[in-house]
Amino acid sequence: MVGDEGGASGRAGLVTIGEFARLSRLSAKALRRYDELGLLRPALVDPVSGYRYYDRTQAEAARLVAWLRRIGMPLARIAEVVALDDGAAAAEVRAFWAGVEAETAARRELAVFLADHLSAKENAIMPNGNETGRGPVPLGIRYAALAHPGAVRTSQQDTAYAGARLLAVADGFGSGGAGASAAAVDALKPAARGAVNASDLLGALHDAAESAARAVRDAVGGDAAPAESGTTLTALVWTGERLGVVHIGDSRAYVLRGGELFRITHDHTLVQSMIDDGSLTEEEAASHPQRAMLLRALAGGPEGQPARPDVRLHDTLPGDRYLLCSDGLSAVVDEADVTRTVIAADGPDAAVHALVALAGDAGGPDNVSCVVADVVAL
């Protein structure tokens, strides 16, 4: 065959790489790269000349690869996505972008923290070099935790923990769920031993999140299908000045401040990603058949690509009341009822018992765990 690759004539209804490049609005160089990486194989490669030929129907797949590259998806994950049907591919794209947004939010909060931290250090020194002597009001927390199997489940896979420096809820799933939730919480306890300087907290949280991921992987590693067992994890580490947040999955953390209950975590679920992109409303999400489908959790999958919890910092005020709970509460009790109960409770212990009772009144279809903590001036 004579002529260059872009000018070779089509055969049996196929088009040359040059024609296909124009059709797909991609360069021939990009198409060759996609072929080499296994992302988009030509319909035919001439065994003599090596010229590539494409079917016109491959143009949509080629553009999909290009679009996925533009949103920053790694090539290995693109290869997985293009092999899926449209519905599954859409779910993967939502999951990827939810992760990007979570990482961006964590980086934004880190930038804010660093700016505030550096400003505080500057403002703590008078122009003549003497310290102002004014420090933050010392704060402490009062806390309670309660886990209950619910009215339907015969086993308890939730773990709830409250201590002077650590508040945590983990909701296990799969045959190894109970061990996974306990392992995740236990892995955080060393990070909460002794005082942690606020400026060092973020690094400590990242280390603790890595430890939790490893601990869960080890806890379920002996299962027949370890990737099918795991846990969510939502935890607050207290420094005496602020809270560090560790979060993955759909357990939640809220703060009651000024008479309003605010959620301070973001669910890693399919329906939350659909709410985020505007394809689902909050009301529709409540009855969606896949509302419990997790996009991220700590599990026993391959060691090379484990999910990692989000970590960030959260400023506290005297009078704040924090609630951590598994979806055994948040998925079955209306948030307005949760808010009224958290406001009305006379202390953390009364609050956790009242909230677990609310879940029971709603049928108690799942394990339910709650942690409540009040921030008080010492």
Coordinates of C-alpha atoms in Angstrom, one line a residue, residues 31 55-56 71 74 90 100 104 188 230 242 300 345 366:
L31 CA -5.6 8.6 18.7
D55 CA -15.4 2.7 12.4
R56 CA -17.4 6.0 12.3
I71 CA -11.7 16.5 33.8
P74 CA -6.4 9.1 35.3
A90 CA -22.2 7.7 34.6
V100 CA -12.2 15.6 43.1
T104 CA -10.5 20.4 46.5
L188 CA -7.6 6.8 65.6
G230 CA -15.6 -2.5 55.4
R242 CA -10.5 23.2 67.5
G300 CA -10.4 -4.6 52.3
A345 CA -31.8 17.2 75.4
D366 CA -30.6 -0.7 61.0

